[in-house]
Amino acid sequence: MDPELEAFIPFFPRNDLSDPVASRLHFACLAAAVPAPDTAEMEVEDRVVPADPDVVVRIYRPREAQGAVVWLHGGGFVMGDVDTEHPWATRIAESSGAVVISVGYRLAPEHPFPAALDDAYAVLNWTSEHAAELGVAPARIAVGGHSAGGGLAAAVALRARDEQGPPIRFQLLNQAGLDDRLDTWSARNFTDTPWFHRGKAIAGWRHYLGSRPATPYAAPARAADLSGLPPAYIASAEFCPNRDEDLAYALRLLQAGVSVEIHQWPGTFHGSQAILSAEVSQRQNAELGAVLRRALAS
């Protein structure tokens, strides 16, 4: 474990997702304790995307924006919203120079699969249709997210390919949850890792899937064919249950002819990027912005 990160482990709260409502409240309190980010160099606007039902989004417009990214927050499919994601989304917009459309998708277990995917896909379509209003070209739209949001971004890319939906320039999958089967080495053995562990992953997938069998649109690792998908950046954390499924997905994309950049961050754990004082977190966060900036450049 990176020593700068390890020093914070005693302060990380325990949370097993067994009570989604309590977990959300706790997560919101943690997010509220983070100092408010500086948004002076960008416009921030709350909007409602017409859909069935409508989807709340928060849009971040840096000056002279280069492209846009439909951004999907983490939270095990059961936690998070545009407020808890505000610091992350601000940082992504600032470091990438892209318009960030942060999606307040519906949460499980009240709204199991495919509710979150439907919301994310509706926002992708809306972003493409309103590209001129957002000040970006329709051909320069990416999807991205971390943890459960990374899995949703991968699913949006699959669905857009299969349904001939809006063109996606790039997919950014950060510590993504991609496989409900949880049968990789990291998913089986990381039972007591900080913040996110096997038990939490099991609970999140159970809430998200409900009584439905998993499909590739729920768990993208189940997709048999990964050809024709957008270029990808896939990042994993060493001490994260999702690590091995992320790396396996990246290799399968490569084998399907998709261009992929892979970064496995040693000494890190799931969500440790939130510890902004750590040098490794600063490098991780800077890289996310730089990757998007390159991918969306003209």
mmCIF file of C-alpha atoms in Angstrom:
data_model
loop_
_atom_site.group_PDB
_atom_site.id
_atom_site.type_symbol
_atom_site.label_atom_id
_atom_site.label_comp_id
_atom_site.label_asym_id
_atom_site.label_seq_id
_atom_site.Cartn_x
_atom_site.Cartn_y
_atom_site.Cartn_z
ATOM 1 C CA MET A 1 0.000 0.000 0.000
ATOM 2 C CA ASP A 2 1.220 3.482 -0.821
ATOM 3 C CA PRO A 3 2.292 4.934 2.567
ATOM 4 C CA GLU A 4 0.520 8.251 1.985
ATOM 5 C CA LEU A 5 -2.738 6.361 1.377
ATOM 6 C CA GLU A 6 -2.199 3.829 4.150
ATOM 7 C CA ALA A 7 -2.111 6.606 6.736
ATOM 8 C CA PHE A 8 -5.756 7.397 5.957
ATOM 9 C CA ILE A 9 -7.132 3.842 6.207
ATOM 10 C CA PRO A 10 -8.072 4.056 9.931
ATOM 11 C CA PHE A 11 -10.311 7.017 9.092
ATOM 12 C CA PHE A 12 -12.208 5.308 6.271
ATOM 13 C CA PRO A 13 -15.769 4.423 7.345
ATOM 14 C CA ARG A 14 -17.153 0.899 7.211
ATOM 15 C CA ASN A 15 -20.166 0.525 4.964
ATOM 16 C CA ASP A 16 -21.581 -2.734 3.603
ATOM 17 C CA LEU A 17 -24.555 -1.428 1.507
ATOM 18 C CA SER A 18 -26.957 -3.698 3.404
ATOM 19 C CA ASP A 19 -29.124 -0.633 4.129
ATOM 20 C CA PRO A 20 -29.124 1.476 0.934
ATOM 21 C CA VAL A 21 -30.969 4.424 2.473
ATOM 22 C CA ALA A 22 -28.535 4.686 5.384
ATOM 23 C CA SER A 23 -25.610 4.219 3.003
ATOM 24 C CA ARG A 24 -26.802 7.116 0.852
ATOM 25 C CA LEU A 25 -27.140 9.425 3.830
ATOM 26 C CA HIS A 26 -23.673 8.503 5.059
ATOM 27 C CA PHE A 27 -22.192 8.965 1.580
ATOM 28 C CA ALA A 28 -23.873 12.363 1.242
ATOM 29 C CA CYS A 29 -22.432 13.461 4.595
ATOM 30 C CA LEU A 30 -18.946 12.432 3.509
ATOM 31 C CA ALA A 31 -19.319 14.347 0.245
ATOM 32 C CA ALA A 32 -20.637 17.421 2.053
ATOM 33 C CA ALA A 33 -17.517 17.470 4.233
ATOM 34 C CA VAL A 34 -15.298 17.955 1.175
ATOM 35 C CA PRO A 35 -14.403 21.637 0.636
ATOM 36 C CA ALA A 36 -16.448 23.191 -2.156
ATOM 37 C CA PRO A 37 -14.506 23.226 -5.433
ATOM 38 C CA ASP A 38 -13.672 26.451 -7.227
ATOM 39 C CA THR A 39 -15.954 26.806 -10.250
ATOM 40 C CA ALA A 40 -15.044 30.398 -11.085
ATOM 41 C CA GLU A 41 -13.520 29.395 -14.429
ATOM 42 C CA MET A 42 -16.592 27.543 -15.705
ATOM 43 C CA GLU A 43 -20.358 27.766 -15.980
ATOM 44 C CA VAL A 44 -22.313 25.270 -13.885
ATOM 45 C CA GLU A 45 -25.966 24.651 -14.629
ATOM 46 C CA ASP A 46 -28.571 22.187 -13.400
ATOM 47 C CA ARG A 47 -30.851 20.887 -16.146
ATOM 48 C CA VAL A 48 -33.529 18.244 -16.640
ATOM 49 C CA VAL A 49 -33.176 15.984 -19.663
ATOM 50 C CA PRO A 50 -36.601 14.998 -21.042
ATOM 51 C CA ALA A 51 -36.963 11.217 -20.882
ATOM 52 C CA ASP A 52 -39.255 8.620 -19.339
ATOM 53 C CA PRO A 53 -38.795 9.613 -16.551
ATOM 54 C CA ASP A 54 -36.832 12.850 -16.853
ATOM 55 C CA VAL A 55 -33.176 12.778 -15.800
ATOM 56 C CA VAL A 56 -31.455 15.413 -13.667
ATOM 57 C CA VAL A 57 -28.033 16.498 -14.933
ATOM 58 C CA ARG A 58 -25.475 19.069 -13.881
ATOM 59 C CA ILE A 59 -23.517 20.618 -16.729
ATOM 60 C CA TYR A 60 -20.010 22.054 -16.336
ATOM 61 C CA ARG A 61 -18.825 24.304 -19.170
ATOM 62 C CA PRO A 62 -15.163 25.349 -19.067
ATOM 63 C CA ARG A 63 -14.114 28.227 -21.280
ATOM 64 C CA GLU A 64 -13.237 27.171 -24.830
ATOM 65 C CA ALA A 65 -14.368 23.626 -24.122
ATOM 66 C CA GLN A 66 -12.902 20.781 -26.145
ATOM 67 C CA GLY A 67 -15.639 18.186 -26.565
ATOM 68 C CA ALA A 68 -17.969 16.750 -23.944
ATOM 69 C CA VAL A 69 -18.164 13.745 -21.658
ATOM 70 C CA VAL A 70 -21.315 12.133 -20.276
ATOM 71 C CA TRP A 71 -20.058 11.447 -16.755
ATOM 72 C CA LEU A 72 -21.482 8.711 -14.489
ATOM 73 C CA HIS A 73 -20.818 8.732 -10.764
ATOM 74 C CA GLY A 74 -19.841 5.785 -8.597
ATOM 75 C CA GLY A 75 -21.627 4.433 -5.550
ATOM 76 C CA GLY A 76 -22.248 0.734 -6.088
ATOM 77 C CA PHE A 77 -25.405 1.461 -8.131
ATOM 78 C CA VAL A 78 -27.169 2.487 -4.888
ATOM 79 C CA MET A 79 -25.484 5.736 -3.767
ATOM 80 C CA GLY A 80 -24.579 9.105 -5.221
ATOM 81 C CA ASP A 81 -26.109 11.962 -7.201
ATOM 82 C CA VAL A 82 -25.038 15.173 -8.914
ATOM 83 C CA ASP A 83 -24.365 16.789 -5.520
ATOM 84 C CA THR A 84 -22.054 14.081 -4.181
ATOM 85 C CA GLU A 85 -20.309 14.007 -7.572
ATOM 86 C CA HIS A 86 -19.825 17.773 -7.693
ATOM 87 C CA PRO A 87 -16.139 17.813 -6.624
ATOM 88 C CA TRP A 88 -15.243 14.995 -9.040
ATOM 89 C CA ALA A 89 -17.146 16.494 -11.970
ATOM 90 C CA THR A 90 -15.627 19.927 -11.376
ATOM 91 C CA ARG A 91 -12.144 18.421 -11.334
ATOM 92 C CA ILE A 92 -12.772 16.485 -14.547
ATOM 93 C CA ALA A 93 -14.058 19.601 -16.342
ATOM 94 C CA GLU A 94 -11.162 21.713 -15.104
ATOM 95 C CA SER A 95 -8.416 19.221 -15.954
ATOM 96 C CA SER A 96 -9.820 18.017 -19.291
ATOM 97 C CA GLY A 97 -11.244 21.237 -20.693
ATOM 98 C CA ALA A 98 -14.346 19.248 -21.675
ATOM 99 C CA VAL A 99 -17.997 19.998 -21.027
ATOM 100 C CA VAL A 100 -19.007 17.527 -18.317
ATOM 101 C CA ILE A 101 -22.618 16.346 -18.165
ATOM 102 C CA SER A 102 -22.911 14.718 -14.737
ATOM 103 C CA VAL A 103 -25.871 12.321 -14.707
ATOM 104 C CA GLY A 104 -28.200 11.897 -11.732
ATOM 105 C CA TYR A 105 -29.335 8.423 -12.746
ATOM 106 C CA ARG A 106 -31.909 6.419 -10.787
ATOM 107 C CA LEU A 107 -30.585 4.245 -7.986
ATOM 108 C CA ALA A 108 -31.135 0.639 -7.000
ATOM 109 C CA PRO A 109 -32.756 -1.224 -5.317
ATOM 110 C CA GLU A 110 -35.810 1.012 -5.810
ATOM 111 C CA HIS A 111 -34.902 1.288 -9.497
ATOM 112 C CA PRO A 112 -33.009 -1.848 -10.571
ATOM 113 C CA PHE A 113 -31.450 -2.516 -13.972
ATOM 114 C CA PRO A 114 -32.074 -1.192 -16.597
ATOM 115 C CA ALA A 115 -33.182 2.101 -15.009
ATOM 116 C CA ALA A 116 -29.702 3.598 -14.574
ATOM 117 C CA LEU A 117 -28.645 2.500 -18.056
ATOM 118 C CA ASP A 118 -31.802 3.939 -19.612
ATOM 119 C CA ASP A 119 -31.126 7.259 -17.873
ATOM 120 C CA ALA A 120 -27.492 7.347 -19.003
ATOM 121 C CA TYR A 121 -28.401 6.443 -22.574
ATOM 122 C CA ALA A 122 -31.111 9.126 -22.669
ATOM 123 C CA VAL A 123 -28.516 11.688 -21.603
ATOM 124 C CA LEU A 124 -26.099 10.507 -24.310
ATOM 125 C CA ASN A 125 -28.811 11.012 -26.928
ATOM 126 C CA TRP A 126 -29.711 14.418 -25.505
ATOM 127 C CA THR A 127 -26.058 15.490 -25.456
ATOM 128 C CA SER A 128 -25.648 14.527 -29.097
ATOM 129 C CA GLU A 129 -28.826 16.341 -30.093
ATOM 130 C CA HIS A 130 -27.842 19.473 -28.124
ATOM 131 C CA ALA A 131 -24.164 19.496 -29.035
ATOM 132 C CA ALA A 132 -24.409 22.885 -30.745
ATOM 133 C CA GLU A 133 -26.062 24.391 -27.664
ATOM 134 C CA LEU A 134 -23.295 22.915 -25.514
ATOM 135 C CA GLY A 135 -20.683 24.348 -27.855
ATOM 136 C CA VAL A 136 -19.180 21.030 -28.948
ATOM 137 C CA ALA A 137 -19.170 18.891 -32.077
ATOM 138 C CA PRO A 138 -21.421 15.795 -32.032
ATOM 139 C CA ALA A 139 -18.395 13.724 -33.076
ATOM 140 C CA ARG A 140 -16.473 14.739 -29.940
ATOM 141 C CA ILE A 141 -18.577 13.189 -27.181
ATOM 142 C CA ALA A 142 -17.144 10.667 -24.710
ATOM 143 C CA VAL A 143 -18.660 8.569 -21.936
ATOM 144 C CA GLY A 144 -16.919 7.961 -18.653
ATOM 145 C CA GLY A 145 -17.231 7.214 -14.997
ATOM 146 C CA HIS A 146 -15.763 5.472 -12.015
ATOM 147 C CA SER A 147 -16.751 2.299 -10.176
ATOM 148 C CA ALA A 148 -20.420 1.545 -10.946
ATOM 149 C CA GLY A 149 -20.397 4.603 -13.208
ATOM 150 C CA GLY A 150 -17.545 3.124 -15.191
ATOM 151 C CA GLY A 151 -19.594 -0.029 -15.702
ATOM 152 C CA LEU A 152 -22.534 2.073 -16.850
ATOM 153 C CA ALA A 153 -20.297 3.972 -19.278
ATOM 154 C CA ALA A 154 -19.124 0.673 -20.785
ATOM 155 C CA ALA A 155 -22.745 -0.477 -21.071
ATOM 156 C CA VAL A 156 -23.747 2.785 -22.785
ATOM 157 C CA ALA A 157 -20.965 2.225 -25.328
ATOM 158 C CA LEU A 158 -22.212 -1.322 -26.006
ATOM 159 C CA ARG A 159 -25.798 -0.164 -26.402
ATOM 160 C CA ALA A 160 -24.872 2.727 -28.690
ATOM 161 C CA ARG A 161 -22.952 0.315 -30.899
ATOM 162 C CA ASP A 162 -25.764 -2.228 -31.020
ATOM 163 C CA GLU A 163 -28.566 0.291 -31.585
ATOM 164 C CA GLN A 164 -26.603 2.514 -33.993
ATOM 165 C CA GLY A 165 -26.947 5.307 -31.468
ATOM 166 C CA PRO A 166 -24.932 8.520 -31.236
ATOM 167 C CA PRO A 167 -21.247 8.125 -32.097
ATOM 168 C CA ILE A 168 -19.041 7.905 -29.008
ATOM 169 C CA ARG A 169 -15.514 9.251 -29.421
ATOM 170 C CA PHE A 170 -14.020 7.611 -26.325
ATOM 171 C CA GLN A 171 -14.820 5.655 -23.163
ATOM 172 C CA LEU A 172 -13.054 6.322 -19.861
ATOM 173 C CA LEU A 173 -13.503 3.475 -17.383
ATOM 174 C CA ASN A 174 -11.982 4.166 -13.970
ATOM 175 C CA GLN A 175 -12.000 1.224 -11.519
ATOM 176 C CA ALA A 176 -15.159 0.088 -13.284
ATOM 177 C CA GLY A 177 -17.595 -2.543 -12.037
ATOM 178 C CA LEU A 178 -18.023 -4.744 -15.113
ATOM 179 C CA ASP A 179 -18.734 -8.321 -13.979
ATOM 180 C CA ASP A 180 -21.465 -9.471 -11.599
ATOM 181 C CA ARG A 181 -19.980 -12.978 -11.426
ATOM 182 C CA LEU A 182 -17.147 -11.794 -9.149
ATOM 183 C CA ASP A 183 -15.067 -14.868 -9.915
ATOM 184 C CA THR A 184 -11.691 -13.229 -10.644
ATOM 185 C CA TRP A 185 -8.801 -13.555 -8.213
ATOM 186 C CA SER A 186 -9.153 -9.976 -6.965
ATOM 187 C CA ALA A 187 -12.933 -10.257 -6.559
ATOM 188 C CA ARG A 188 -12.593 -13.480 -4.560
ATOM 189 C CA ASN A 189 -9.669 -12.461 -2.370
ATOM 190 C CA PHE A 190 -10.113 -8.779 -1.565
ATOM 191 C CA THR A 191 -12.572 -9.274 1.284
ATOM 192 C CA ASP A 192 -11.253 -6.597 3.654
ATOM 193 C CA THR A 193 -9.797 -3.881 1.433
ATOM 194 C CA PRO A 194 -10.457 -0.216 2.310
ATOM 195 C CA TRP A 195 -13.762 1.347 1.242
ATOM 196 C CA PHE A 196 -14.678 -1.364 -1.290
ATOM 197 C CA HIS A 197 -14.434 -5.121 -0.876
ATOM 198 C CA ARG A 198 -16.073 -8.349 -2.010
ATOM 199 C CA GLY A 199 -19.045 -8.078 0.353
ATOM 200 C CA LYS A 200 -19.853 -4.595 -0.841
ATOM 201 C CA ALA A 201 -19.553 -5.679 -4.479
ATOM 202 C CA ILE A 202 -21.943 -8.595 -3.887
ATOM 203 C CA ALA A 203 -24.485 -6.285 -2.249
ATOM 204 C CA GLY A 204 -24.244 -3.676 -4.996
ATOM 205 C CA TRP A 205 -24.819 -6.182 -7.785
ATOM 206 C CA ARG A 206 -27.681 -7.793 -5.863
ATOM 207 C CA HIS A 207 -29.419 -4.439 -5.464
ATOM 208 C CA TYR A 208 -28.792 -3.466 -9.099
ATOM 209 C CA LEU A 209 -29.902 -6.703 -10.731
ATOM 210 C CA GLY A 210 -32.845 -7.470 -8.442
ATOM 211 C CA SER A 211 -34.526 -10.582 -9.770
ATOM 212 C CA ARG A 212 -33.310 -10.093 -13.362
ATOM 213 C CA PRO A 213 -30.565 -12.240 -14.895
ATOM 214 C CA ALA A 214 -27.480 -10.289 -15.832
ATOM 215 C CA THR A 215 -27.090 -9.293 -19.479
ATOM 216 C CA PRO A 216 -24.113 -7.580 -21.144
ATOM 217 C CA TYR A 217 -25.916 -4.262 -20.737
ATOM 218 C CA ALA A 218 -25.937 -4.842 -16.969
ATOM 219 C CA ALA A 219 -22.489 -6.434 -16.717
ATOM 220 C CA PRO A 220 -20.437 -5.540 -19.812
ATOM 221 C CA ALA A 221 -17.871 -8.296 -19.133
ATOM 222 C CA ARG A 222 -20.572 -10.750 -20.226
ATOM 223 C CA ALA A 223 -20.591 -9.342 -23.779
ATOM 224 C CA ALA A 224 -19.352 -11.949 -26.247
ATOM 225 C CA ASP A 225 -18.314 -9.413 -28.905
ATOM 226 C CA LEU A 226 -16.394 -6.256 -28.034
ATOM 227 C CA SER A 227 -15.514 -5.260 -31.583
ATOM 228 C CA GLY A 228 -16.566 -1.892 -32.939
ATOM 229 C CA LEU A 229 -16.486 -0.147 -29.552
ATOM 230 C CA PRO A 230 -14.908 3.278 -28.966
ATOM 231 C CA PRO A 231 -11.247 3.592 -27.963
ATOM 232 C CA ALA A 232 -10.835 3.263 -24.211
ATOM 233 C CA TYR A 233 -8.770 4.274 -21.226
ATOM 234 C CA ILE A 234 -9.067 1.734 -18.416
ATOM 235 C CA ALA A 235 -7.562 2.344 -14.983
ATOM 236 C CA SER A 236 -7.483 -0.097 -12.088
ATOM 237 C CA ALA A 237 -6.342 0.057 -8.463
ATOM 238 C CA GLU A 238 -4.069 -2.642 -7.065
ATOM 239 C CA PHE A 239 -6.154 -3.363 -3.957
ATOM 240 C CA CYS A 240 -9.610 -3.314 -5.578
ATOM 241 C CA PRO A 241 -12.002 -6.223 -6.194
ATOM 242 C CA ASN A 242 -12.669 -4.809 -9.681
ATOM 243 C CA ARG A 243 -8.986 -4.887 -10.647
ATOM 244 C CA ASP A 244 -8.828 -8.169 -12.548
ATOM 245 C CA GLU A 245 -12.135 -7.750 -14.394
ATOM 246 C CA ASP A 246 -10.958 -4.304 -15.541
ATOM 247 C CA LEU A 247 -7.676 -5.677 -16.856
ATOM 248 C CA ALA A 248 -9.401 -8.656 -18.485
ATOM 249 C CA TYR A 249 -11.898 -6.335 -20.212
ATOM 250 C CA ALA A 250 -9.054 -4.154 -21.468
ATOM 251 C CA LEU A 251 -7.274 -7.162 -22.954
ATOM 252 C CA ARG A 252 -10.464 -8.403 -24.589
ATOM 253 C CA LEU A 253 -11.019 -4.973 -26.142
ATOM 254 C CA LEU A 254 -7.491 -5.073 -27.533
ATOM 255 C CA GLN A 255 -8.050 -8.547 -28.929
ATOM 256 C CA ALA A 256 -11.253 -7.266 -30.579
ATOM 257 C CA GLY A 257 -9.316 -4.552 -32.371
ATOM 258 C CA VAL A 258 -10.205 -1.654 -30.055
ATOM 259 C CA SER A 259 -7.456 0.820 -29.146
ATOM 260 C CA VAL A 260 -6.933 0.787 -25.375
ATOM 261 C CA GLU A 261 -4.705 2.602 -22.886
ATOM 262 C CA ILE A 262 -4.331 0.653 -19.622
ATOM 263 C CA HIS A 263 -3.000 1.933 -16.309
ATOM 264 C CA GLN A 264 -2.818 -0.308 -13.240
ATOM 265 C CA TRP A 265 -1.951 1.944 -10.298
ATOM 266 C CA PRO A 266 0.260 0.150 -7.739
ATOM 267 C CA GLY A 267 -0.289 0.756 -4.045
ATOM 268 C CA THR A 268 -3.765 2.226 -4.497
ATOM 269 C CA PHE A 269 -7.216 1.054 -3.454
ATOM 270 C CA HIS A 270 -10.720 1.631 -4.782
ATOM 271 C CA GLY A 271 -11.625 5.288 -4.378
ATOM 272 C CA SER A 272 -8.265 6.285 -2.921
ATOM 273 C CA GLN A 273 -8.084 9.082 -5.508
ATOM 274 C CA ALA A 274 -10.300 11.037 -3.129
ATOM 275 C CA ILE A 275 -7.264 11.440 -0.848
ATOM 276 C CA LEU A 276 -6.078 14.481 -2.741
ATOM 277 C CA SER A 277 -2.994 15.107 -0.618
ATOM 278 C CA ALA A 278 -1.360 11.860 -1.766
ATOM 279 C CA GLU A 279 1.102 12.242 -4.623
ATOM 280 C CA VAL A 280 -0.226 9.142 -6.391
ATOM 281 C CA SER A 281 -3.781 10.534 -6.256
ATOM 282 C CA GLN A 282 -2.606 13.766 -7.803
ATOM 283 C CA ARG A 283 -1.034 11.811 -10.667
ATOM 284 C CA GLN A 284 -4.160 9.687 -11.121
ATOM 285 C CA ASN A 285 -6.501 12.658 -11.224
ATOM 286 C CA ALA A 286 -4.253 14.638 -13.557
ATOM 287 C CA GLU A 287 -4.054 11.674 -15.904
ATOM 288 C CA LEU A 288 -7.846 11.347 -16.162
ATOM 289 C CA GLY A 289 -8.071 14.937 -17.345
ATOM 290 C CA ALA A 290 -5.117 14.625 -19.695
ATOM 291 C CA VAL A 291 -6.508 11.442 -21.254
ATOM 292 C CA LEU A 292 -9.870 13.080 -21.959
ATOM 293 C CA ARG A 293 -8.196 16.218 -23.299
ATOM 294 C CA ARG A 294 -6.193 14.154 -25.809
ATOM 295 C CA ALA A 295 -9.143 11.989 -26.800
ATOM 296 C CA LEU A 296 -11.423 14.939 -27.498
ATOM 297 C CA ALA A 297 -8.889 17.185 -29.204
ATOM 298 C CA SER A 298 -9.669 18.212 -32.755
#
